[in-house]
């Protein structure tokens, strides 16, 4: 590629190339993001386009030079991009580098930024011309900003898609860690309070609870009842009396009670230590949840969604609403980015407003069902099932069939 001429503008497009597509990974890293870059670059080339990887998230702000081909391009939380002057510089750098389409893989923050960038685009170009930073003829080929979003985040907090890229790899990391902790908890007959990430979203905590059969979980969208301290202690002491040698409590980092007081791992540990006299430890899993290799599901999702993103760039007309690539009931498709961002923000707003029913309503329908399934499979006293009748009956039937088999294995399982 010819070097970028910062004075005269973009390098000439390679002969016969349709578009120059930039790909960015932004916000908290999530496993699968590298596969996104690979897929976007390869698909762009296959479709007769040029591909640029842009370093360090919204690094276009800093004017990082692009690179050809897929590789680790870094991610960042770029403060400057949250302000208009930062986005103005980003717009200029895109034009100067001749990038006429952007594929952005990030969480709700990055996609919010993408949405704002898109909405401001015409104004940014006008300002660049008015302040003589760019000539009108330089901006002309870039009148419409072509953006496509991909959801990369461990949190699985984005509305309009069933799974965010990285969430299943992170869930695997958490479950592996709980398995390791289980072993030492069993040996010492200890209780462990395990804090998992997820910001406002309890998906990782809930799914970890479902998968590992944790004794208790705390989720931001579903604060526990007002007497949660007693409820948790009753359940755990009941499990102990049944012969369970260990106790595992999973606390989402955003967990709050109904009055929005933080439910911290320390608070939970103090209760277990002081009220139940359990030898209790805290493990904060932290950034371990974002490490390791992407699981096959995330590798597959990233590749298929990267391919779809390039197709979406090429299908776009000035009238096409900016899409975010989603997976819904196993089908990859496109959803309106603005709507997805709006709905995602509404969950956090509902939690802040203590409107927990609304927060739950805004999550996928499965969220409440998975919680009921967690309760049904974990509690010793069967709670009232919130599942639709049919599903509840299936679970109970399955329970009857397996009761004898389970009771034989119970000692081992406990
Ligand atoms: N309201 C906003 N306006 C403009 N840019 C934003 C906004 N929110 C986030 N961004 C950009 O997206 C980046 C990543 O957002 P962040 O919330 O940190 O992570 P994530 O995308 O994983 O949710 C930010 O550092 C910033 O550059
Ligand atoms: O990496 P940092 O800056 O410490 O941020 C931690 C946050 O990032 C996450 O791991 C991922 O969140 P995002 O995908 O929104 O960036 C959250 O679960 C957590 O609250």
Short mmCIF file of C-alpha atoms and ligand atoms in Angstrom, two decimals:
data_model
loop_
_atom_site.label_atom_id
_atom_site.label_comp_id
_atom_site.label_asym_id
_atom_site.label_seq_id
_atom_site.Cartn_x
_atom_site.Cartn_y
_atom_site.Cartn_z
CA UNK A 1 0.00 0.00 0.00
CA UNK A 2 1.25 3.47 -0.84
CA UNK A 3 2.17 5.52 2.23
CA UNK A 4 -0.55 7.88 3.45
CA UNK A 5 0.05 11.41 2.22
CA UNK A 6 -1.22 13.50 5.14
CA UNK A 7 -1.08 16.72 3.07
CA UNK A 8 -2.79 15.67 -0.13
CA UNK A 9 -5.21 13.22 1.46
CA UNK A 10 -5.83 9.53 1.10
CA UNK A 11 -3.61 7.16 -0.80
CA UNK A 12 -5.19 6.29 -4.12
CA UNK A 13 -7.45 3.23 -3.82
CA UNK A 14 -5.90 0.10 -5.23
CA UNK A 15 -7.12 -0.44 -8.77
CA UNK A 16 -10.57 -2.04 -8.92
CA UNK A 17 -11.16 -2.10 -5.13
CA UNK A 18 -14.73 -1.36 -4.06
CA UNK A 19 -14.28 -0.06 -0.52
CA UNK A 20 -11.61 0.58 2.08
CA UNK A 21 -12.98 -1.00 5.26
CA UNK A 22 -11.48 -0.25 8.68
CA UNK A 23 -11.98 -2.74 11.52
CA UNK A 24 -11.74 -1.72 15.18
CA UNK A 25 -11.89 -3.72 18.39
CA UNK A 26 -12.88 -1.41 21.24
CA UNK A 27 -13.74 -1.38 24.95
CA UNK A 28 -13.10 -4.33 27.26
CA UNK A 29 -11.39 -7.13 25.37
CA UNK A 30 -13.42 -10.26 24.72
CA UNK A 31 -12.25 -13.59 23.37
CA UNK A 32 -13.20 -13.89 19.73
CA UNK A 33 -12.20 -10.34 18.81
CA UNK A 34 -9.08 -11.53 16.95
CA UNK A 35 -11.23 -13.90 14.94
CA UNK A 36 -13.42 -10.93 14.03
CA UNK A 37 -10.43 -9.09 12.60
CA UNK A 38 -9.37 -12.16 10.66
CA UNK A 39 -12.85 -12.75 9.27
CA UNK A 40 -13.39 -9.10 8.30
CA UNK A 41 -10.01 -8.89 6.56
CA UNK A 42 -10.45 -12.15 4.67
CA UNK A 43 -14.04 -11.45 3.69
CA UNK A 44 -13.15 -7.91 2.60
CA UNK A 45 -10.43 -9.25 0.34
CA UNK A 46 -12.74 -11.98 -0.97
CA UNK A 47 -15.33 -9.30 -1.82
CA UNK A 48 -12.87 -7.08 -3.64
CA UNK A 49 -12.32 -4.51 -0.88
CA UNK A 50 -9.28 -3.26 1.01
CA UNK A 51 -9.12 -3.95 4.76
CA UNK A 52 -7.43 -1.82 7.42
CA UNK A 53 -7.02 -2.91 11.02
CA UNK A 54 -7.08 0.18 13.25
CA UNK A 55 -4.90 -0.03 16.36
CA UNK A 56 -6.07 0.52 19.94
CA UNK A 57 -9.85 0.86 19.74
CA UNK A 58 -10.97 4.30 18.70
CA UNK A 59 -7.30 4.89 17.96
CA UNK A 60 -8.42 6.64 14.79
CA UNK A 61 -8.59 9.57 17.19
CA UNK A 62 -4.80 9.48 17.47
CA UNK A 63 -4.37 8.92 13.76
CA UNK A 64 -2.73 5.54 14.08
CA UNK A 65 -1.78 4.22 10.69
CA UNK A 66 -3.74 1.22 9.55
CA UNK A 67 -2.21 -2.12 8.77
CA UNK A 68 -3.15 -4.56 6.14
CA UNK A 69 -4.10 -8.06 7.16
CA UNK A 70 -5.50 -9.55 10.36
CA UNK A 71 -3.49 -9.53 13.59
CA UNK A 72 -3.78 -8.49 17.22
CA UNK A 73 -4.74 -4.84 16.90
CA UNK A 74 -5.34 -4.06 20.55
CA UNK A 75 -8.38 -2.56 22.20
CA UNK A 76 -8.81 0.49 24.41
CA UNK A 77 -11.15 2.64 26.38
CA UNK A 78 -10.44 5.90 24.53
CA UNK A 79 -11.60 8.85 26.65
CA UNK A 80 -11.01 11.45 23.95
CA UNK A 81 -13.55 9.79 21.64
CA UNK A 82 -16.32 10.49 24.15
CA UNK A 83 -15.90 14.22 23.38
CA UNK A 84 -16.70 15.90 20.09
CA UNK A 85 -13.14 17.24 19.48
CA UNK A 86 -11.89 13.65 19.71
CA UNK A 87 -14.49 12.46 17.22
CA UNK A 88 -13.61 15.39 14.92
CA UNK A 89 -10.00 14.23 14.80
CA UNK A 90 -11.16 10.66 14.24
CA UNK A 91 -13.30 11.80 11.28
CA UNK A 92 -10.36 13.66 9.78
CA UNK A 93 -8.03 10.70 10.19
CA UNK A 94 -10.52 8.39 8.53
CA UNK A 95 -10.84 10.67 5.51
CA UNK A 96 -7.11 11.28 5.28
CA UNK A 97 -6.59 7.52 5.27
CA UNK A 98 -9.36 7.00 2.74
CA UNK A 99 -11.41 4.70 4.99
CA UNK A 100 -15.01 4.80 3.83
CA UNK A 101 -16.53 2.10 6.05
CA UNK A 102 -15.98 1.11 9.68
CA UNK A 103 -16.71 -2.23 11.33
CA UNK A 104 -16.62 -1.76 15.10
CA UNK A 105 -16.53 -4.68 17.51
CA UNK A 106 -17.14 -3.67 21.12
CA UNK A 107 -19.58 -3.53 23.97
CA UNK A 108 -22.45 -1.15 24.56
CA UNK A 109 -20.04 1.76 25.20
CA UNK A 110 -18.26 1.30 21.87
CA UNK A 111 -21.52 0.90 20.01
CA UNK A 112 -22.94 4.00 21.74
CA UNK A 113 -19.85 5.85 20.53
CA UNK A 114 -20.38 4.44 17.03
CA UNK A 115 -23.97 5.63 17.06
CA UNK A 116 -22.98 9.15 18.15
CA UNK A 117 -20.18 9.27 15.54
CA UNK A 118 -22.65 8.28 12.84
CA UNK A 119 -25.24 10.84 13.96
CA UNK A 120 -22.66 13.64 14.04
CA UNK A 121 -20.84 12.67 10.86
CA UNK A 122 -22.25 15.34 8.49
CA UNK A 123 -21.64 18.04 11.11
CA UNK A 124 -18.09 16.85 11.66
CA UNK A 125 -17.35 17.01 7.92
CA UNK A 126 -18.82 20.52 7.69
CA UNK A 127 -16.68 21.66 10.60
CA UNK A 128 -13.55 20.17 9.02
CA UNK A 129 -14.28 22.10 5.81
CA UNK A 130 -15.33 25.34 7.60
CA UNK A 131 -12.12 25.35 9.66
CA UNK A 132 -10.14 24.54 6.50
CA UNK A 133 -8.71 21.37 7.97
CA UNK A 134 -9.91 19.58 4.85
CA UNK A 135 -10.98 20.80 1.42
CA UNK A 136 -14.61 20.24 0.40
CA UNK A 137 -13.51 17.95 -2.44
CA UNK A 138 -11.61 15.78 0.05
CA UNK A 139 -14.75 15.18 2.11
CA UNK A 140 -17.11 14.69 -0.84
CA UNK A 141 -16.52 10.94 -1.36
CA UNK A 142 -17.19 10.39 2.37
CA UNK A 143 -20.58 12.08 2.75
CA UNK A 144 -22.21 8.95 4.19
CA UNK A 145 -20.48 7.17 7.02
CA UNK A 146 -20.94 3.46 6.61
CA UNK A 147 -20.78 1.80 10.04
CA UNK A 148 -21.54 -1.76 11.10
CA UNK A 149 -21.47 -2.87 14.77
CA UNK A 150 -20.48 -6.24 16.17
CA UNK A 151 -21.10 -7.00 19.82
CA UNK A 152 -17.94 -8.09 21.60
CA UNK A 153 -18.18 -8.21 25.40
CA UNK A 154 -17.92 -10.84 28.09
CA UNK A 155 -20.99 -9.39 29.81
CA UNK A 156 -23.70 -10.58 27.37
CA UNK A 157 -25.54 -7.38 28.19
CA UNK A 158 -26.55 -6.21 24.72
CA UNK A 159 -30.20 -6.21 23.78
CA UNK A 160 -31.16 -7.50 20.32
CA UNK A 161 -28.74 -10.42 20.32
CA UNK A 162 -28.77 -13.72 22.19
CA UNK A 163 -25.01 -13.89 22.74
CA UNK A 164 -22.21 -11.36 22.68
CA UNK A 165 -18.85 -12.44 21.28
CA UNK A 166 -16.74 -13.61 24.24
CA UNK A 167 -19.48 -14.36 26.78
CA UNK A 168 -19.31 -18.15 26.43
CA UNK A 169 -15.49 -18.23 26.65
CA UNK A 170 -15.74 -16.16 29.80
CA UNK A 171 -18.44 -18.43 31.24
CA UNK A 172 -16.13 -21.39 30.62
CA UNK A 173 -13.29 -19.61 32.50
CA UNK A 174 -15.64 -18.97 35.44
CA UNK A 175 -16.92 -22.54 35.57
CA UNK A 176 -13.37 -23.92 35.40
CA UNK A 177 -12.39 -21.64 38.29
CA UNK A 178 -15.42 -22.71 40.35
CA UNK A 179 -14.49 -26.35 39.72
CA UNK A 180 -10.97 -25.71 41.02
CA UNK A 181 -12.33 -23.89 44.05
CA UNK A 182 -14.83 -26.69 44.65
CA UNK A 183 -11.99 -29.11 45.24
CA UNK A 184 -10.30 -27.09 47.95
CA UNK A 185 -13.64 -26.02 49.46
CA UNK A 186 -14.62 -29.69 49.72
CA UNK A 187 -11.32 -30.66 51.36
CA UNK A 188 -11.52 -27.92 54.01
CA UNK A 189 -15.32 -27.89 54.33
CA UNK A 190 -15.16 -24.19 53.52
CA UNK A 191 -17.52 -21.64 52.05
CA UNK A 192 -16.37 -19.54 49.10
CA UNK A 193 -17.79 -16.26 47.88
CA UNK A 194 -16.89 -15.84 44.22
CA UNK A 195 -17.24 -12.47 42.53
CA UNK A 196 -17.75 -12.48 38.77
CA UNK A 197 -17.73 -9.60 36.29
CA UNK A 198 -20.65 -8.33 34.23
CA UNK A 199 -21.13 -4.69 35.21
CA UNK A 200 -24.96 -4.15 35.32
CA UNK A 201 -25.64 -7.55 33.82
CA UNK A 202 -26.12 -10.74 35.83
CA UNK A 203 -25.92 -13.14 32.88
CA UNK A 204 -22.44 -14.47 33.70
CA UNK A 205 -23.32 -14.90 37.38
CA UNK A 206 -26.63 -16.59 36.63
CA UNK A 207 -25.22 -18.96 34.03
CA UNK A 208 -22.29 -19.79 36.30
CA UNK A 209 -24.83 -20.57 39.04
CA UNK A 210 -26.86 -22.77 36.71
CA UNK A 211 -23.79 -24.58 35.40
CA UNK A 212 -21.99 -25.16 38.70
CA UNK A 213 -25.02 -25.63 40.95
CA UNK A 214 -23.86 -22.84 43.28
CA UNK A 215 -25.72 -22.59 46.58
CA UNK A 216 -26.75 -18.95 46.09
CA UNK A 217 -26.38 -16.26 43.41
CA UNK A 218 -26.74 -12.49 43.59
CA UNK A 219 -27.76 -10.69 40.38
CA UNK A 220 -28.22 -6.96 39.65
CA UNK A 221 -31.52 -7.36 37.79
CA UNK A 222 -33.11 -9.56 40.45
CA UNK A 223 -32.27 -8.22 43.88
CA UNK A 224 -32.98 -10.72 46.65
CA UNK A 225 -35.84 -10.33 49.12
CA UNK A 226 -35.41 -7.83 51.94
CA UNK A 227 -34.47 -10.55 54.41
CA UNK A 228 -31.86 -11.97 52.02
CA UNK A 229 -29.26 -12.37 54.76
CA UNK A 230 -31.50 -14.82 56.63
CA UNK A 231 -32.69 -16.48 53.42
CA UNK A 232 -29.13 -17.16 52.24
CA UNK A 233 -28.01 -18.40 55.66
CA UNK A 234 -31.06 -20.70 55.97
CA UNK A 235 -30.40 -22.25 52.56
CA UNK A 236 -26.72 -22.78 53.15
CA UNK A 237 -27.18 -24.21 56.64
CA UNK A 238 -29.83 -26.57 55.24
CA UNK A 239 -27.35 -27.73 52.58
CA UNK A 240 -24.77 -28.28 55.31
CA UNK A 241 -27.17 -30.30 57.42
CA UNK A 242 -27.79 -32.53 54.40
CA UNK A 243 -24.10 -33.34 54.39
CA UNK A 244 -22.74 -30.84 51.89
CA UNK A 245 -19.10 -30.20 52.72
CA UNK A 246 -18.77 -26.93 50.81
CA UNK A 247 -20.75 -23.83 49.97
CA UNK A 248 -20.39 -21.68 46.87
CA UNK A 249 -22.00 -18.24 46.61
CA UNK A 250 -21.66 -16.34 43.33
CA UNK A 251 -21.90 -12.56 43.48
CA UNK A 252 -22.21 -10.51 40.30
CA UNK A 253 -20.06 -7.40 40.53
CA UNK A 254 -23.16 -5.25 40.01
CA UNK A 255 -25.26 -7.02 42.67
CA UNK A 256 -27.43 -4.71 44.76
CA UNK A 257 -30.29 -5.11 47.21
CA UNK A 258 -33.72 -3.57 46.50
CA UNK A 259 -32.51 -0.25 47.92
CA UNK A 260 -29.47 -0.28 45.63
CA UNK A 261 -27.02 -0.96 48.46
CA UNK A 262 -24.12 -2.95 47.08
CA UNK A 263 -24.06 -6.61 48.05
CA UNK A 264 -20.32 -7.00 48.36
CA UNK A 265 -18.42 -10.28 48.65
CA UNK A 266 -17.10 -9.04 52.01
CA UNK A 267 -20.61 -8.52 53.33
CA UNK A 268 -21.59 -12.04 52.26
CA UNK A 269 -18.40 -13.52 53.71
CA UNK A 270 -18.99 -11.78 57.06
CA UNK A 271 -22.48 -13.26 57.25
CA UNK A 272 -21.27 -16.77 56.49
CA UNK A 273 -18.37 -16.47 58.93
CA UNK A 274 -20.20 -14.76 61.79
CA UNK A 275 -23.73 -16.13 61.58
CA UNK A 276 -23.04 -19.63 60.26
CA UNK A 277 -19.52 -19.96 61.66
CA UNK A 278 -18.28 -21.22 58.32
CA UNK A 279 -14.62 -20.91 57.44
CA UNK A 280 -15.12 -18.59 54.45
CA UNK A 281 -12.85 -17.21 51.73
CA UNK A 282 -13.42 -14.72 48.92
CA UNK A 283 -12.18 -15.21 45.37
CA UNK A 284 -12.50 -12.31 42.95
CA UNK A 285 -12.05 -13.84 39.53
CA UNK A 286 -11.33 -10.48 37.88
CA UNK A 287 -9.60 -10.35 34.52
CA UNK A 288 -8.93 -14.10 34.49
CA UNK A 289 -12.44 -14.15 33.04
CA UNK A 290 -11.18 -12.43 29.91
CA UNK A 291 -8.12 -14.63 29.32
CA UNK A 292 -7.27 -17.93 27.67
CA UNK A 293 -8.42 -19.17 24.31
CA UNK A 294 -11.74 -18.38 22.71
CA UNK A 295 -14.05 -21.38 22.87
CA UNK A 296 -15.24 -22.92 19.60
CA UNK A 297 -18.61 -21.19 19.88
CA UNK A 298 -16.98 -17.75 20.06
CA UNK A 299 -14.58 -18.58 17.22
CA UNK A 300 -17.51 -19.68 15.10
CA UNK A 301 -19.71 -16.71 16.06
CA UNK A 302 -16.93 -14.19 15.35
CA UNK A 303 -16.15 -15.67 11.98
CA UNK A 304 -19.76 -15.88 10.83
CA UNK A 305 -20.58 -12.42 12.17
CA UNK A 306 -17.43 -10.91 10.63
CA UNK A 307 -18.52 -12.26 7.26
CA UNK A 308 -22.02 -10.85 7.75
CA UNK A 309 -20.58 -7.45 8.73
CA UNK A 310 -18.69 -7.11 5.44
CA UNK A 311 -21.82 -8.09 3.53
CA UNK A 312 -23.74 -5.45 5.51
CA UNK A 313 -21.16 -2.81 4.51
CA UNK A 314 -21.55 -3.71 0.86
CA UNK A 315 -25.37 -3.82 1.01
CA UNK A 316 -25.65 -0.43 2.72
CA UNK A 317 -27.21 2.55 0.98
CA UNK A 318 -27.40 6.06 2.47
CA UNK A 319 -30.92 5.18 3.59
CA UNK A 320 -30.01 1.90 5.35
CA UNK A 321 -30.26 2.19 9.15
CA UNK A 322 -26.90 1.43 10.79
CA UNK A 323 -26.94 -2.27 11.65
CA UNK A 324 -25.51 -4.31 14.48
CA UNK A 325 -24.86 -7.95 13.69
CA UNK A 326 -26.86 -10.22 15.98
CA UNK A 327 -27.54 -13.88 16.60
CA UNK A 328 -31.15 -14.68 17.44
CA UNK A 329 -32.28 -18.26 17.88
CA UNK A 330 -29.13 -19.46 16.15
CA UNK A 331 -29.62 -17.28 13.10
CA UNK A 332 -27.14 -14.54 12.26
CA UNK A 333 -28.79 -11.34 11.09
CA UNK A 334 -28.85 -7.55 11.30
CA UNK A 335 -30.69 -5.42 13.85
CA UNK A 336 -30.92 -1.61 14.06
CA UNK A 337 -27.94 -0.37 16.09
CA UNK A 338 -29.75 2.65 17.56
CA UNK A 339 -32.54 0.49 18.96
CA UNK A 340 -30.12 -2.07 20.41
CA UNK A 341 -28.11 0.63 22.17
CA UNK A 342 -31.27 2.32 23.49
CA UNK A 343 -32.72 -0.91 24.91
CA UNK A 344 -29.40 -1.84 26.52
CA UNK A 345 -29.17 1.51 28.29
CA UNK A 346 -32.74 1.13 29.50
CA UNK A 347 -31.82 -1.93 31.59
CA UNK A 348 -29.23 0.04 33.57
CA UNK A 349 -31.67 2.94 33.90
CA UNK A 350 -34.43 0.62 35.16
CA UNK A 351 -32.06 -0.81 37.79
CA UNK A 352 -31.08 2.70 38.91
CA UNK A 353 -34.78 3.56 39.13
CA UNK A 354 -35.36 0.39 41.23
CA UNK A 355 -37.78 -0.80 38.55
CA UNK A 356 -36.55 -4.41 38.64
CA UNK A 357 -39.56 -5.88 36.87
CA UNK A 358 -38.80 -3.64 33.93
CA UNK A 359 -35.09 -4.54 34.06
CA UNK A 360 -36.01 -8.22 33.89
CA UNK A 361 -38.53 -7.56 31.11
CA UNK A 362 -35.83 -5.88 29.05
CA UNK A 363 -33.51 -8.87 29.31
CA UNK A 364 -34.13 -11.88 27.07
CA UNK A 365 -37.21 -13.92 28.02
CA UNK A 366 -34.85 -16.80 28.84
CA UNK A 367 -33.27 -14.87 31.70
CA UNK A 368 -36.26 -15.40 34.02
CA UNK A 369 -36.66 -19.00 32.85
CA UNK A 370 -33.00 -19.77 33.49
CA UNK A 371 -33.33 -18.27 36.95
CA UNK A 372 -36.32 -20.50 37.68
CA UNK A 373 -34.38 -23.48 36.40
CA UNK A 374 -31.50 -22.51 38.67
CA UNK A 375 -33.86 -22.36 41.66
CA UNK A 376 -35.47 -25.67 40.74
CA UNK A 377 -32.15 -27.46 40.44
CA UNK A 378 -30.41 -25.90 43.42
CA UNK A 379 -32.90 -25.35 46.24
CA UNK A 380 -33.57 -28.18 48.66
CA UNK A 381 -37.08 -26.82 49.27
CA UNK A 382 -38.67 -26.69 45.86
CA UNK A 383 -39.52 -23.04 45.22
CA UNK A 384 -42.63 -21.96 43.31
CA UNK A 385 -41.71 -22.40 39.68
CA UNK A 386 -42.05 -19.32 37.51
CA UNK A 387 -41.79 -21.36 34.36
CA UNK A 388 -44.62 -21.75 31.86
CA UNK A 389 -46.78 -24.74 32.86
CA UNK A 390 -45.56 -27.12 30.19
CA UNK A 391 -41.90 -26.63 30.97
CA UNK A 392 -42.50 -26.85 34.69
CA UNK A 393 -44.27 -30.21 34.20
CA UNK A 394 -41.39 -31.55 32.12
CA UNK A 395 -38.90 -30.60 34.80
CA UNK A 396 -41.00 -32.26 37.51
CA UNK A 397 -41.46 -35.44 35.43
CA UNK A 398 -37.77 -35.58 34.76
CA UNK A 399 -37.24 -35.07 38.48
CA UNK A 400 -39.43 -38.07 39.36
CA UNK A 401 -37.73 -40.35 36.85
CA UNK A 402 -34.29 -39.47 38.06
CA UNK A 403 -35.08 -39.20 41.76
CA UNK A 404 -33.94 -42.71 42.64
CA UNK A 405 -30.86 -42.51 40.54
CA UNK A 406 -30.00 -39.13 42.02
CA UNK A 407 -30.57 -40.26 45.59
CA UNK A 408 -28.04 -43.05 45.00
CA UNK A 409 -25.51 -40.51 43.83
CA UNK A 410 -26.44 -37.77 46.26
CA UNK A 411 -23.66 -38.38 48.72
CA UNK A 412 -21.15 -38.26 45.92
CA UNK A 413 -22.69 -35.11 44.41
CA UNK A 414 -22.77 -33.28 47.70
N1 LIG B 1 -21.21 8.00 25.17
C1 LIG B 1 -20.12 7.80 24.39
N2 LIG B 1 -19.82 8.67 23.41
C2 LIG B 1 -18.76 8.47 22.60
N3 LIG B 1 -17.91 7.44 22.72
C3 LIG B 1 -18.16 6.53 23.66
C4 LIG B 1 -19.28 6.64 24.55
N4 LIG B 1 -19.26 5.61 25.40
C5 LIG B 1 -18.18 4.88 25.05
N5 LIG B 1 -17.52 5.42 24.01
C6 LIG B 1 -16.28 4.96 23.38
O1 LIG B 1 -16.22 3.54 23.42
C7 LIG B 1 -15.09 3.14 24.19
C8 LIG B 1 -15.38 1.84 24.87
O2 LIG B 1 -16.48 1.97 25.74
P1 LIG B 1 -16.53 1.15 27.11
O3 LIG B 1 -17.82 1.50 27.77
O4 LIG B 1 -15.28 1.42 27.87
O5 LIG B 1 -16.44 -0.37 26.67
P2 LIG B 1 -17.46 -1.33 25.91
O6 LIG B 1 -17.53 -0.92 24.49
O7 LIG B 1 -16.81 -2.66 26.04
O8 LIG B 1 -18.77 -1.23 26.62
C9 LIG B 1 -14.83 4.31 25.11
O9 LIG B 1 -13.55 4.34 25.62
C10 LIG B 1 -15.10 5.47 24.19
O10 LIG B 1 -14.00 5.69 23.33
O1 LIG B 2 -11.13 -3.89 32.08
P1 LIG B 2 -11.62 -2.91 33.08
O2 LIG B 2 -11.44 -1.52 32.58
O3 LIG B 2 -11.04 -3.16 34.42
O4 LIG B 2 -13.20 -3.05 33.19
C1 LIG B 2 -13.88 -4.07 33.85
C2 LIG B 2 -15.22 -4.20 33.20
O5 LIG B 2 -15.06 -4.71 31.89
C3 LIG B 2 -15.86 -5.85 31.72
O6 LIG B 2 -15.04 -6.98 31.96
C4 LIG B 2 -16.37 -5.93 30.30
O7 LIG B 2 -17.22 -4.83 30.06
P2 LIG B 2 -17.31 -4.13 28.64
O8 LIG B 2 -17.43 -5.22 27.63
O9 LIG B 2 -18.51 -3.24 28.70
O10 LIG B 2 -16.05 -3.36 28.44
C5 LIG B 2 -16.94 -5.74 32.79
O11 LIG B 2 -17.51 -6.99 33.11
C6 LIG B 2 -16.18 -5.12 33.90
O12 LIG B 2 -17.05 -4.39 34.75
#
